[in-house]
Coordinates of C-alpha atoms in Angstrom, one line a residue:
Chain A
M1 CA 120.4 62.1 -15.4
G2 CA 119.1 62.5 -18.9
E3 CA 120.0 60.5 -22.0
F4 CA 122.5 63.1 -23.4
D5 CA 124.2 63.5 -20.1
L6 CA 124.6 59.8 -19.8
I7 CA 126.2 59.5 -23.2
D8 CA 128.5 62.3 -22.5
R9 CA 129.5 61.1 -19.1
Y10 CA 130.3 57.5 -19.9
F11 CA 130.5 56.9 -23.6
K12 CA 131.9 59.9 -25.3
R13 CA 135.6 59.9 -26.0
P14 CA 137.4 61.5 -28.9
A15 CA 137.7 59.1 -31.9
R16 CA 141.2 58.1 -32.6
R17 CA 140.9 55.7 -35.5
V18 CA 137.8 56.9 -37.4
A19 CA 137.0 60.1 -39.3
L20 CA 134.1 61.1 -37.1
G21 CA 132.9 59.5 -33.8
V22 CA 130.0 60.0 -31.4
G23 CA 127.9 63.2 -31.6
D24 CA 126.6 63.6 -35.1
D25 CA 123.8 61.9 -37.0
C26 CA 126.3 59.3 -38.2
A27 CA 129.8 58.2 -37.6
L28 CA 132.2 58.2 -40.6
L29 CA 134.9 55.7 -41.2
A30 CA 136.7 54.1 -44.1
P31 CA 138.3 50.7 -44.5
G32 CA 141.8 51.0 -45.9
P33 CA 142.6 50.6 -49.6
G34 CA 141.9 47.0 -50.7
M35 CA 139.9 46.3 -47.6
Q36 CA 136.3 45.3 -47.1
L37 CA 134.3 46.3 -44.1
A38 CA 133.2 43.4 -41.9
V39 CA 130.1 44.1 -39.8
S40 CA 128.2 42.2 -37.2
T41 CA 125.7 42.8 -34.4
D42 CA 124.8 40.9 -31.2
M43 CA 122.5 41.8 -28.3
L44 CA 122.6 40.5 -24.7
V45 CA 119.3 40.5 -22.9
E46 CA 119.0 40.1 -19.1
G47 CA 117.6 36.7 -18.1
R48 CA 118.4 35.4 -21.6
H49 CA 122.1 36.0 -22.1
F50 CA 123.1 37.1 -18.6
L51 CA 121.9 36.9 -15.1
S52 CA 120.7 40.0 -13.2
T53 CA 123.5 39.4 -10.7
V54 CA 126.3 39.8 -13.2
D55 CA 129.1 42.2 -12.4
P56 CA 128.4 45.2 -14.7
A57 CA 132.1 45.5 -15.6
R58 CA 131.9 41.9 -16.9
L59 CA 128.7 42.6 -18.8
G60 CA 130.4 45.5 -20.5
H61 CA 133.3 43.3 -21.4
K62 CA 131.1 40.4 -22.7
A63 CA 128.8 42.6 -24.8
L64 CA 131.8 43.8 -26.8
A65 CA 133.6 40.5 -26.6
V66 CA 130.9 38.4 -28.3
N67 CA 130.8 40.8 -31.2
L68 CA 134.6 41.0 -31.5
S69 CA 134.4 37.2 -31.7
D70 CA 132.3 37.5 -34.9
L71 CA 135.0 39.7 -36.4
A72 CA 137.6 37.2 -35.4
A73 CA 135.7 34.4 -37.1
C74 CA 135.9 36.4 -40.3
G75 CA 139.6 37.2 -39.9
A76 CA 138.8 40.9 -39.6
R77 CA 140.8 43.6 -37.7
P78 CA 138.4 45.5 -35.4
L79 CA 138.0 49.2 -36.1
A80 CA 134.9 50.6 -34.3
F81 CA 131.7 49.8 -32.6
L82 CA 128.2 51.1 -31.8
L83 CA 126.4 50.6 -28.5
T84 CA 122.7 50.4 -27.9
L85 CA 121.7 50.4 -24.2
T86 CA 118.3 49.8 -22.8
L87 CA 118.3 50.5 -19.0
P88 CA 115.6 50.3 -16.4
Q89 CA 117.1 53.5 -15.0
A90 CA 120.2 55.7 -15.4
N91 CA 122.2 54.3 -12.5
A92 CA 125.6 55.8 -12.2
A93 CA 127.2 52.9 -10.3
F94 CA 126.0 50.4 -12.9
L95 CA 127.1 52.6 -15.8
G96 CA 130.5 53.4 -14.4
A97 CA 131.3 49.8 -13.9
F98 CA 129.8 48.8 -17.2
A99 CA 131.8 51.5 -19.1
Q100 CA 135.0 50.4 -17.3
G101 CA 134.6 46.8 -18.5
L102 CA 133.7 47.9 -22.0
W103 CA 136.5 50.4 -22.4
A104 CA 139.1 48.1 -21.1
L105 CA 138.4 45.6 -23.9
A106 CA 137.9 48.4 -26.5
D107 CA 141.3 49.8 -25.5
A108 CA 142.9 46.3 -25.7
H109 CA 141.8 46.2 -29.3
D110 CA 142.4 49.9 -30.0
I111 CA 138.9 50.5 -31.3
D112 CA 136.5 53.5 -31.1
L113 CA 133.0 53.7 -29.9
V114 CA 131.4 55.7 -32.7
G115 CA 127.7 55.9 -31.9
G116 CA 124.7 54.4 -30.3
D117 CA 121.4 54.8 -28.6
T118 CA 120.1 54.7 -25.1
T119 CA 116.6 54.1 -23.9
S120 CA 114.8 53.3 -20.7
G121 CA 113.4 49.8 -20.6
P122 CA 114.3 46.2 -19.5
L123 CA 118.1 45.8 -19.4
S124 CA 119.7 44.8 -22.7
V125 CA 123.0 45.7 -24.4
G126 CA 123.4 45.7 -28.2
V127 CA 126.7 46.1 -29.9
T128 CA 127.5 46.5 -33.6
V129 CA 131.1 46.0 -34.5
M130 CA 133.0 47.0 -37.7
G131 CA 136.3 45.7 -38.8
E132 CA 138.4 45.5 -42.0
V133 CA 139.7 42.5 -43.9
P134 CA 141.6 42.4 -47.2
T135 CA 139.2 41.8 -50.1
G136 CA 138.9 38.1 -50.8
L137 CA 140.6 37.0 -47.6
A138 CA 137.7 36.9 -45.2
L139 CA 137.2 33.6 -43.4
L140 CA 133.8 32.3 -44.4
R141 CA 131.6 29.4 -43.1
S142 CA 131.2 28.2 -46.7
G143 CA 134.9 27.3 -47.5
A144 CA 135.4 23.9 -45.9
Q145 CA 136.7 21.3 -48.3
V146 CA 136.4 17.5 -48.1
G147 CA 139.7 16.2 -46.6
D148 CA 140.3 19.4 -44.5
E149 CA 141.2 18.9 -40.9
L150 CA 138.9 20.4 -38.2
W151 CA 140.5 22.6 -35.5
V152 CA 139.4 24.4 -32.4
S153 CA 141.1 27.0 -30.3
G154 CA 141.4 27.0 -26.5
H155 CA 139.2 24.5 -24.6
L156 CA 135.5 24.0 -24.5
G157 CA 132.6 23.7 -22.1
E158 CA 133.7 25.8 -19.1
A159 CA 131.1 28.5 -19.7
R160 CA 128.4 25.8 -19.7
L161 CA 129.8 24.3 -16.5
A162 CA 129.3 27.7 -14.8
L163 CA 125.8 28.0 -16.2
E164 CA 124.8 24.6 -14.9
A165 CA 126.4 25.5 -11.5
F166 CA 124.3 28.7 -11.4
R167 CA 121.2 26.5 -12.3
G168 CA 122.1 24.2 -9.3
R169 CA 122.4 21.2 -11.6
L170 CA 126.0 20.5 -10.6
S171 CA 128.4 21.7 -8.0
L172 CA 131.9 22.9 -8.5
P173 CA 134.7 23.6 -5.9
E174 CA 134.9 27.3 -5.1
S175 CA 138.1 27.9 -7.2
G176 CA 136.6 25.9 -10.0
F177 CA 133.4 27.9 -10.0
A178 CA 135.4 31.1 -10.1
A179 CA 137.3 29.9 -13.1
A180 CA 134.2 28.6 -14.9
R181 CA 132.4 31.8 -14.2
R182 CA 135.3 33.7 -15.6
A183 CA 135.0 31.7 -18.8
L184 CA 131.3 32.5 -19.0
E185 CA 131.5 36.2 -18.1
L186 CA 134.9 37.2 -19.5
P187 CA 135.4 35.4 -22.8
E188 CA 138.5 36.4 -24.8
P189 CA 137.6 37.0 -28.4
R190 CA 140.2 35.3 -30.6
V191 CA 140.9 38.3 -32.7
A192 CA 144.6 37.8 -33.3
L193 CA 144.0 34.1 -34.2
G194 CA 141.3 35.1 -36.8
Q195 CA 143.7 37.4 -38.5
A196 CA 146.6 34.9 -38.4
L197 CA 144.3 32.3 -40.1
R198 CA 143.7 34.5 -43.2
G199 CA 144.9 32.5 -46.2
L200 CA 145.5 29.4 -43.9
A201 CA 142.1 28.3 -42.8
T202 CA 139.5 27.4 -45.4
S203 CA 136.5 28.2 -43.2
A204 CA 135.9 29.5 -39.7
I205 CA 133.1 30.2 -37.2
D206 CA 133.0 31.3 -33.6
L207 CA 131.5 29.0 -31.1
S208 CA 128.6 30.8 -29.5
D209 CA 125.8 28.2 -29.7
G210 CA 127.7 25.0 -29.0
L211 CA 130.2 23.0 -31.1
L212 CA 127.7 20.7 -32.9
G213 CA 125.2 23.5 -33.7
D214 CA 127.9 25.9 -35.0
L215 CA 129.7 23.1 -36.9
G216 CA 126.4 22.4 -38.5
H217 CA 126.3 25.9 -40.0
V218 CA 129.7 25.3 -41.5
L219 CA 128.7 21.9 -42.9
T220 CA 125.5 23.3 -44.4
L221 CA 127.1 26.3 -46.0
S222 CA 130.1 24.3 -47.2
D223 CA 128.0 21.4 -48.4
V224 CA 130.2 18.9 -46.6
G225 CA 130.0 16.5 -43.7
A226 CA 132.4 16.0 -40.7
V227 CA 133.7 13.4 -38.2
V228 CA 134.4 14.8 -34.7
E229 CA 136.4 12.6 -32.3
L230 CA 135.0 13.2 -28.8
G231 CA 138.3 12.1 -27.2
R232 CA 140.2 14.8 -28.9
L233 CA 138.1 17.7 -27.7
P234 CA 140.2 20.0 -25.6
R235 CA 139.0 20.2 -22.0
S236 CA 140.3 21.9 -18.9
P237 CA 141.1 20.2 -15.6
L238 CA 137.7 21.5 -14.4
M239 CA 136.0 19.4 -17.0
S240 CA 138.0 16.2 -16.5
V241 CA 136.4 15.6 -13.0
Q242 CA 132.9 15.8 -14.4
T243 CA 130.8 12.8 -15.3
A244 CA 130.9 11.6 -18.8
P245 CA 127.4 12.8 -19.7
V246 CA 128.1 16.3 -18.3
Q247 CA 131.4 16.4 -20.2
R248 CA 129.6 15.5 -23.5
Q249 CA 126.9 18.0 -23.0
C250 CA 129.4 20.8 -22.2
L251 CA 131.9 20.0 -24.9
L252 CA 129.5 19.3 -27.7
A253 CA 126.7 21.7 -27.0
G254 CA 128.0 24.0 -24.2
G255 CA 127.5 27.4 -25.8
D256 CA 129.2 30.6 -25.0
D257 CA 132.7 29.3 -25.7
Y258 CA 133.8 32.0 -28.1
E259 CA 136.6 29.9 -29.4
L260 CA 137.2 29.6 -33.1
L261 CA 136.3 26.4 -35.0
F262 CA 138.1 26.3 -38.3
T263 CA 139.2 24.0 -41.1
A264 CA 142.5 23.8 -42.9
A265 CA 144.1 21.5 -45.5
P266 CA 146.2 18.7 -43.8
Q267 CA 149.3 20.0 -45.5
R268 CA 148.8 23.3 -43.6
A269 CA 148.8 21.6 -40.2
E270 CA 152.3 22.6 -39.2
A271 CA 151.6 26.2 -40.2
V272 CA 148.4 26.2 -38.1
S273 CA 150.4 24.8 -35.2
A274 CA 153.0 27.5 -35.6
V275 CA 150.2 30.1 -35.3
G276 CA 149.2 28.5 -32.0
R277 CA 152.7 28.6 -30.7
T278 CA 153.2 32.2 -31.7
L279 CA 150.0 33.3 -30.0
G280 CA 150.5 31.0 -27.0
L281 CA 147.1 29.6 -27.7
R282 CA 146.2 25.9 -27.7
L283 CA 145.0 24.7 -31.2
T284 CA 143.6 21.2 -31.4
R285 CA 142.7 19.0 -34.3
I286 CA 139.3 17.5 -33.4
G287 CA 138.3 15.8 -36.6
R288 CA 138.0 16.1 -40.4
I289 CA 135.7 17.2 -43.1
T290 CA 134.0 14.5 -45.1
G291 CA 131.5 14.3 -48.0
A292 CA 128.1 15.8 -47.4
D293 CA 126.4 12.4 -47.6
Q294 CA 128.2 11.3 -44.4
G295 CA 126.6 14.1 -42.4
L296 CA 128.0 15.0 -39.0
Q297 CA 129.3 12.0 -37.0
V298 CA 130.7 12.2 -33.4
L299 CA 132.9 9.2 -32.5
D300 CA 133.4 8.0 -28.9
D301 CA 136.8 6.8 -27.6
A302 CA 136.1 3.4 -29.1
G303 CA 135.4 4.9 -32.5
R304 CA 131.7 4.3 -32.3
P305 CA 129.2 7.0 -33.5
I306 CA 127.3 8.5 -30.6
D307 CA 123.7 9.7 -30.7
Q308 CA 123.6 13.4 -31.1
G309 CA 119.9 13.8 -30.3
D310 CA 120.5 15.6 -27.0
F311 CA 123.1 18.0 -28.4
T312 CA 121.4 20.6 -30.4
G313 CA 122.7 24.2 -30.7
F314 CA 121.5 26.9 -28.4
D315 CA 118.3 28.5 -29.6
H316 CA 117.3 31.7 -27.9
F317 CA 113.6 30.9 -28.4
K318 CA 114.0 27.6 -26.6
R319 CA 116.1 28.2 -23.5
G320 CA 117.9 31.1 -21.8
V321 CA 120.3 31.5 -18.9
A322 CA 117.6 32.3 -16.4
Chain B
M1 CA 109.4 28.4 -34.6
G2 CA 113.1 28.7 -33.7
E3 CA 115.4 31.6 -34.1
F4 CA 117.1 30.3 -37.2
D5 CA 113.8 29.4 -38.9
L6 CA 112.5 32.9 -38.2
I7 CA 115.5 34.5 -39.7
D8 CA 115.3 32.3 -42.8
R9 CA 111.7 32.8 -43.3
Y10 CA 111.3 36.5 -43.0
F11 CA 114.7 38.2 -43.1
K12 CA 117.0 36.2 -45.4
R13 CA 117.2 37.4 -49.0
P14 CA 120.2 37.2 -51.3
A15 CA 122.4 40.3 -51.0
R16 CA 122.4 42.4 -54.1
R17 CA 124.6 45.3 -53.3
V18 CA 127.1 44.0 -50.7
A19 CA 129.8 41.3 -51.0
L20 CA 128.3 39.1 -48.4
G21 CA 124.9 39.3 -46.6
V22 CA 123.1 37.4 -43.9
G23 CA 124.4 33.9 -42.8
D24 CA 128.0 34.2 -41.9
D25 CA 129.7 35.6 -38.8
C26 CA 129.9 39.0 -40.4
A27 CA 128.6 40.8 -43.5
L28 CA 131.1 42.2 -45.9
L29 CA 130.8 45.4 -47.8
A30 CA 132.9 48.2 -49.2
P31 CA 132.1 51.8 -49.8
G32 CA 133.1 52.9 -53.3
P33 CA 136.5 54.6 -54.1
G34 CA 136.8 58.0 -52.5
M35 CA 133.8 57.2 -50.2
Q36 CA 133.5 57.1 -46.5
L37 CA 131.2 54.8 -44.7
A38 CA 128.4 56.5 -42.7
V39 CA 126.9 54.4 -39.9
S40 CA 124.2 55.0 -37.4
T41 CA 122.0 53.0 -35.0
D42 CA 118.6 53.6 -33.4
M43 CA 116.3 51.4 -31.5
L44 CA 112.5 51.5 -31.0
V45 CA 111.2 50.2 -27.7
E46 CA 107.5 49.4 -27.2
G47 CA 105.8 51.9 -24.9
R48 CA 108.6 54.3 -25.3
H49 CA 108.9 54.8 -29.1
F50 CA 105.7 53.1 -30.3
L51 CA 102.4 52.0 -28.9
S52 CA 101.6 48.3 -28.5
T53 CA 98.6 48.8 -30.9
V54 CA 100.8 49.9 -33.8
D55 CA 100.3 48.1 -37.2
P56 CA 103.4 45.8 -37.4
A57 CA 103.9 46.8 -41.1
R58 CA 104.2 50.4 -40.0
L59 CA 106.6 49.5 -37.2
G60 CA 108.8 47.7 -39.7
H61 CA 108.8 50.8 -41.9
K62 CA 109.5 53.2 -39.1
A63 CA 112.3 51.2 -37.5
L64 CA 114.2 51.5 -40.8
A65 CA 113.0 55.0 -41.6
V66 CA 114.3 56.7 -38.5
N67 CA 117.8 55.2 -39.3
L68 CA 117.7 56.2 -42.9
S69 CA 116.9 59.6 -41.7
D70 CA 120.2 59.7 -39.9
L71 CA 122.0 58.8 -43.2
A72 CA 120.0 61.5 -44.9
A73 CA 121.1 64.1 -42.4
C74 CA 124.7 63.2 -43.3
G75 CA 124.1 63.3 -47.0
A76 CA 124.9 59.6 -47.3
R77 CA 123.5 57.1 -49.8
P78 CA 122.1 54.1 -48.0
L79 CA 123.9 50.7 -48.7
A80 CA 122.8 48.2 -46.1
F81 CA 121.3 47.6 -42.7
L82 CA 121.4 45.2 -39.7
L83 CA 118.3 44.3 -37.7
T84 CA 118.1 43.4 -34.0
L85 CA 114.7 42.1 -32.9
T86 CA 113.6 41.3 -29.4
L87 CA 110.2 39.6 -29.5
P88 CA 107.9 38.3 -26.7
Q89 CA 107.2 35.3 -29.0
A90 CA 107.8 34.2 -32.5
N91 CA 104.4 35.3 -34.0
A92 CA 104.1 34.6 -37.7
A93 CA 101.3 37.2 -38.3
F94 CA 103.3 39.9 -36.6
L95 CA 106.6 39.0 -38.3
G96 CA 105.0 38.7 -41.7
A97 CA 103.5 42.2 -41.5
F98 CA 106.6 43.7 -39.9
A99 CA 108.8 42.2 -42.6
Q100 CA 106.5 43.5 -45.4
G101 CA 106.7 47.1 -44.1
L102 CA 110.5 46.8 -43.6
W103 CA 111.2 45.3 -47.0
A104 CA 109.0 47.8 -48.8
L105 CA 111.1 50.7 -47.5
A106 CA 114.4 48.8 -48.0
D107 CA 113.4 48.1 -51.6
A108 CA 112.5 51.7 -52.2
H109 CA 116.0 52.6 -51.2
D110 CA 117.6 49.5 -52.8
I111 CA 119.4 48.4 -49.7
D112 CA 120.3 44.9 -48.3
L113 CA 119.6 43.5 -44.9
V114 CA 123.0 42.0 -44.1
G115 CA 122.8 40.7 -40.6
G116 CA 121.2 40.9 -37.2
D117 CA 120.1 39.1 -34.1
T118 CA 116.8 37.9 -32.7
T119 CA 116.0 37.2 -29.0
S120 CA 112.9 36.6 -27.0
G121 CA 112.1 39.4 -24.6
P122 CA 110.0 42.6 -24.4
L123 CA 109.4 43.9 -27.9
S124 CA 112.0 46.2 -29.3
V125 CA 113.5 46.8 -32.8
G126 CA 117.1 48.0 -33.4
V127 CA 118.5 48.9 -36.8
T128 CA 122.0 49.9 -37.8
V129 CA 122.3 51.5 -41.2
M130 CA 125.3 51.9 -43.3
G131 CA 125.7 54.3 -46.2
E132 CA 128.4 56.0 -48.3
V133 CA 129.3 59.6 -48.8
P134 CA 132.2 61.1 -50.7
T135 CA 135.1 61.8 -48.4
G136 CA 134.8 65.4 -47.1
L137 CA 131.3 66.0 -48.2
A138 CA 129.3 64.6 -45.3
L139 CA 126.8 67.1 -43.8
L140 CA 127.8 67.6 -40.2
R141 CA 126.1 69.3 -37.3
S142 CA 129.3 71.4 -36.8
G143 CA 129.4 73.3 -40.0
A144 CA 126.8 76.2 -39.5
Q145 CA 128.3 79.6 -40.1
V146 CA 127.2 83.0 -38.8
G147 CA 125.0 84.6 -41.4
D148 CA 123.7 81.3 -42.8
E149 CA 120.0 80.8 -43.4
L150 CA 118.2 78.1 -41.5
W151 CA 116.0 75.8 -43.6
V152 CA 113.6 72.9 -42.8
S153 CA 112.0 70.4 -45.1
G154 CA 108.3 69.4 -45.2
H155 CA 106.2 70.6 -42.4
L156 CA 106.4 70.1 -38.6
G157 CA 104.4 68.9 -35.7
E158 CA 101.9 66.4 -37.2
A159 CA 103.5 63.4 -35.5
R160 CA 103.1 65.1 -32.2
L161 CA 99.5 66.0 -32.9
A162 CA 98.9 62.2 -33.4
L163 CA 100.7 61.4 -30.2
E164 CA 98.6 64.0 -28.2
A165 CA 95.5 62.6 -29.7
F166 CA 96.5 59.1 -28.6
R167 CA 97.1 60.5 -25.2
G168 CA 93.6 62.0 -25.2
R169 CA 94.9 65.5 -24.8
L170 CA 93.4 66.8 -27.9
S171 CA 90.9 65.6 -30.5
L172 CA 91.2 65.5 -34.2
P173 CA 88.6 64.9 -36.9
E174 CA 88.8 61.3 -38.2
S175 CA 90.5 62.2 -41.4
G176 CA 92.9 64.5 -39.6
F177 CA 93.8 61.8 -37.1
A178 CA 94.5 59.3 -39.9
A179 CA 96.8 61.9 -41.6
A180 CA 98.6 62.8 -38.3
R181 CA 98.9 59.1 -37.4
R182 CA 100.5 58.5 -40.8
A183 CA 103.0 61.2 -40.1
L184 CA 103.9 59.5 -36.8
E185 CA 103.9 56.0 -38.0
L186 CA 105.2 56.2 -41.6
P187 CA 107.8 59.0 -41.7
E188 CA 109.5 59.4 -45.0
P189 CA 113.3 59.7 -44.5
R190 CA 114.7 62.6 -46.6
V191 CA 117.4 60.5 -48.2
A192 CA 117.3 62.2 -51.7
L193 CA 117.3 65.7 -50.1
G194 CA 120.3 64.8 -47.9
Q195 CA 122.3 63.8 -51.0
A196 CA 121.2 66.8 -53.0
L197 CA 122.4 69.1 -50.2
R198 CA 126.0 67.8 -50.3
G199 CA 128.2 70.8 -51.0
L200 CA 125.2 73.2 -50.6
A201 CA 124.2 73.0 -47.0
T202 CA 126.8 73.9 -44.4
S203 CA 125.2 71.7 -41.7
A204 CA 122.3 69.4 -41.3
I205 CA 120.5 67.3 -38.6
D206 CA 117.3 65.3 -38.8
L207 CA 114.4 66.3 -36.5
S208 CA 113.7 63.4 -34.2
D209 CA 113.6 65.1 -30.8
G210 CA 111.9 68.4 -31.7
L211 CA 113.1 71.5 -33.6
L212 CA 114.5 73.4 -30.6
G213 CA 116.3 70.5 -29.1
D214 CA 117.8 69.3 -32.4
L215 CA 118.7 72.9 -33.4
G216 CA 120.5 73.1 -30.0
H217 CA 122.8 70.3 -31.0
V218 CA 123.8 72.2 -34.2
L219 CA 124.3 75.4 -32.3
T220 CA 126.5 73.8 -29.7
L221 CA 128.6 71.9 -32.2
S222 CA 128.9 74.8 -34.6
D223 CA 129.5 77.3 -31.8
V224 CA 126.9 79.7 -33.1
G225 CA 123.4 81.0 -32.1
A226 CA 120.2 81.3 -34.1
V227 CA 117.0 83.2 -34.6
V228 CA 113.9 81.2 -35.5
E229 CA 110.7 83.0 -36.6
L230 CA 107.7 81.1 -35.3
G231 CA 105.5 82.5 -38.1
R232 CA 107.7 81.0 -40.8
L233 CA 107.5 77.4 -39.5
P234 CA 105.9 75.2 -42.1
R235 CA 102.6 73.7 -40.9
S236 CA 99.9 71.6 -42.4
P237 CA 96.2 72.5 -42.6
L238 CA 95.8 70.1 -39.6
M239 CA 98.0 72.3 -37.5
S240 CA 96.4 75.5 -38.5
V241 CA 93.1 74.7 -36.7
Q242 CA 94.9 74.0 -33.4
T243 CA 95.2 76.5 -30.6
A244 CA 98.3 78.7 -30.5
P245 CA 99.8 76.9 -27.5
V246 CA 99.3 73.5 -29.1
Q247 CA 100.8 74.7 -32.4
R248 CA 103.9 76.1 -30.5
Q249 CA 104.4 72.9 -28.7
C250 CA 104.1 70.7 -31.8
L251 CA 106.1 72.9 -34.1
L252 CA 108.9 73.8 -31.7
A253 CA 109.2 70.6 -29.7
G254 CA 107.0 68.0 -31.4
G255 CA 109.5 65.3 -32.0
D256 CA 109.3 62.4 -34.6
D257 CA 109.2 64.8 -37.5
Y258 CA 112.1 63.2 -39.4
E259 CA 112.5 66.3 -41.6
L260 CA 115.9 67.8 -42.2
L261 CA 117.0 71.0 -40.6
F262 CA 119.9 72.5 -42.4
T263 CA 121.9 75.7 -42.9
A264 CA 123.1 77.3 -46.1
A265 CA 124.8 80.6 -47.1
P266 CA 122.2 83.2 -48.2
Q267 CA 123.7 83.3 -51.7
R268 CA 122.9 79.6 -52.1
A269 CA 119.2 80.2 -51.4
E270 CA 118.1 79.8 -55.0
A271 CA 120.1 76.6 -55.4
V272 CA 118.4 75.2 -52.3
S273 CA 115.0 76.2 -53.6
A274 CA 115.8 74.5 -56.9
V275 CA 116.5 71.3 -55.0
G276 CA 113.1 71.5 -53.4
R277 CA 111.4 72.0 -56.7
T278 CA 113.3 69.1 -58.3
L279 CA 112.3 66.8 -55.4
G280 CA 108.8 68.1 -55.1
L281 CA 109.5 68.8 -51.4
R282 CA 108.7 72.0 -49.5
L283 CA 111.8 73.7 -48.2
T284 CA 111.3 76.7 -46.0
R285 CA 113.6 79.3 -44.6
I286 CA 112.7 79.6 -40.9
G287 CA 115.5 81.8 -39.5
R288 CA 119.2 82.5 -39.5
I289 CA 122.4 81.7 -37.8
T290 CA 123.8 84.3 -35.4
G291 CA 126.8 84.6 -33.1
A292 CA 127.1 82.2 -30.3
D293 CA 126.6 85.0 -27.7
Q294 CA 123.0 85.5 -28.9
G295 CA 122.0 81.9 -28.1
L296 CA 118.8 80.6 -29.5
Q297 CA 116.0 83.0 -29.9
V298 CA 112.4 82.3 -31.1
L299 CA 110.5 85.3 -32.3
D300 CA 106.7 85.5 -32.3
D301 CA 104.7 87.1 -35.2
A302 CA 105.3 90.5 -33.7
G303 CA 109.1 89.9 -33.6
R304 CA 109.2 89.5 -29.8
P305 CA 111.3 86.7 -28.2
I306 CA 109.1 83.9 -26.7
D307 CA 110.0 82.0 -23.6
Q308 CA 111.3 78.6 -24.6
G309 CA 111.2 77.1 -21.1
D310 CA 108.4 74.7 -22.1
F311 CA 110.0 73.5 -25.3
T312 CA 112.8 71.2 -24.4
G313 CA 113.9 68.3 -26.7
F314 CA 112.6 64.8 -26.3
D315 CA 114.6 62.9 -23.8
H316 CA 113.9 59.2 -23.5
F317 CA 114.6 59.1 -19.8
K318 CA 112.1 61.8 -19.2
R319 CA 109.0 60.8 -21.2
G320 CA 107.8 58.2 -23.7
V321 CA 104.8 57.6 -25.9
A322 CA 103.0 55.5 -23.5

């Protein structure tokens, strides 16, 4: 099957929300009046971001999900995406499943695939997403203020538990492994939350590289410090049965959580909680923003600072999934 | 050197033309009033789109150039781009040269790098470009009308000559090889031409896969046929000394030309020629648009149709540069 046949067969559908979709030199779209376009791109490479054994449908889901998560972190409403596929060969079974997972998530967010590129080569999937956000209302990493409370959605660390189980470094009961694997392979981008936080959160970032690493970006760009209370970090029952060191590693530097980490003024706490109730999504206060001179402190249950030396963010040139 | 250091060192510059550039979850930009956003993505993979011996500066140029060429083919003005790099290792000499080639072309078109992603893995370069075009004025592949004249910019086939020389299938004098190699490695996207053709051309496409293959897309989407006169195809002195079969292959199915192929009504011929004079760019009428029932015909110098069986478009699943 040739490149053009592949595109036609799996990835060409009429555009519903943009002016021009797949098939010309460019796609054409326009954010609404008073809107800015938010754009982001992320690539998944086999052996680095996913295992060769992954279910192709889940890979299709995740490739789009991690990009939608970036839009969520800006408070943007998704509009469209581009897909770049590098494939060892044009395998219909793989592509059919991949496309099914991809389209299911695209349909859930009512967005169009408007272009892309396919090439033969080692398996990788690149997605570029575009969304819209009212001018001036995008959630930025640079907006955290001293005195703000620090919040996180969902719970943390399950994706890393699955990864460590794959690596053979810990064992999980069968049902627990399935749940953790689901967290790793089928993350739910917090798109509705991001939009609900417009005008409410002062800053936001999505958790892809681990809590401390991603929080560090916010602190740097906002020129502030933070205190995080380890005991407040939201964890699932799966996590609670792990040893304390495993819990710390997964919660503080797990990676692949795709939850939103955000800041809000203390007087907005009830409004933030109301958003969580409306969306049926757990939102947890995990700390507060301090002056830049205090840096980033993590306190244990006794209120003592813990050594963060072992909890650096995920760096794709240092370690991968394989 | 880690991923974040790499990005900072080579690819982070203050955004000049967009609201928010590199460093947050998304970039933010807005097309001007009455403008649509044109977006396109293309990836270059080592061994498939470029040789491992390529000068990194030229690779940086070409990765952006082939994408700007898509904007040109839509008549869009470039605004910004995203960069996705997969690298075997973080090599400063490679990245410095690559960045220099990339920025030189970005600066020539006054566009911002607004985001991206870097990963370790087999070398590939993905770029997503964004531009703006007045609503309703984008040049599409679907607009060719029966009776239109068929035009092409520049001259064709030199990039393919270089590729065949690399493959050892033909030899070129040293100066000729340098010139052909320059055409292959440093294509000039016809950005100014694309914008000048707004409201003048009825359709346009950029020549990346070879004249006949790319023309085929226009004919299919416009539901028309075409006659191309082989003798009219613009060729450089380099091409003129090749054998007739080599000339045909390179001119009709060379690939990597990055010239614009476009159609215009015969009564607009003088206006088109004036655009060429203004830009100092050769624009050549090479044929005309016919009814769909006549398909695509290529006539030799005696006016006889030639067999096109050997001149299919470049398909990345069929053959690469390596």
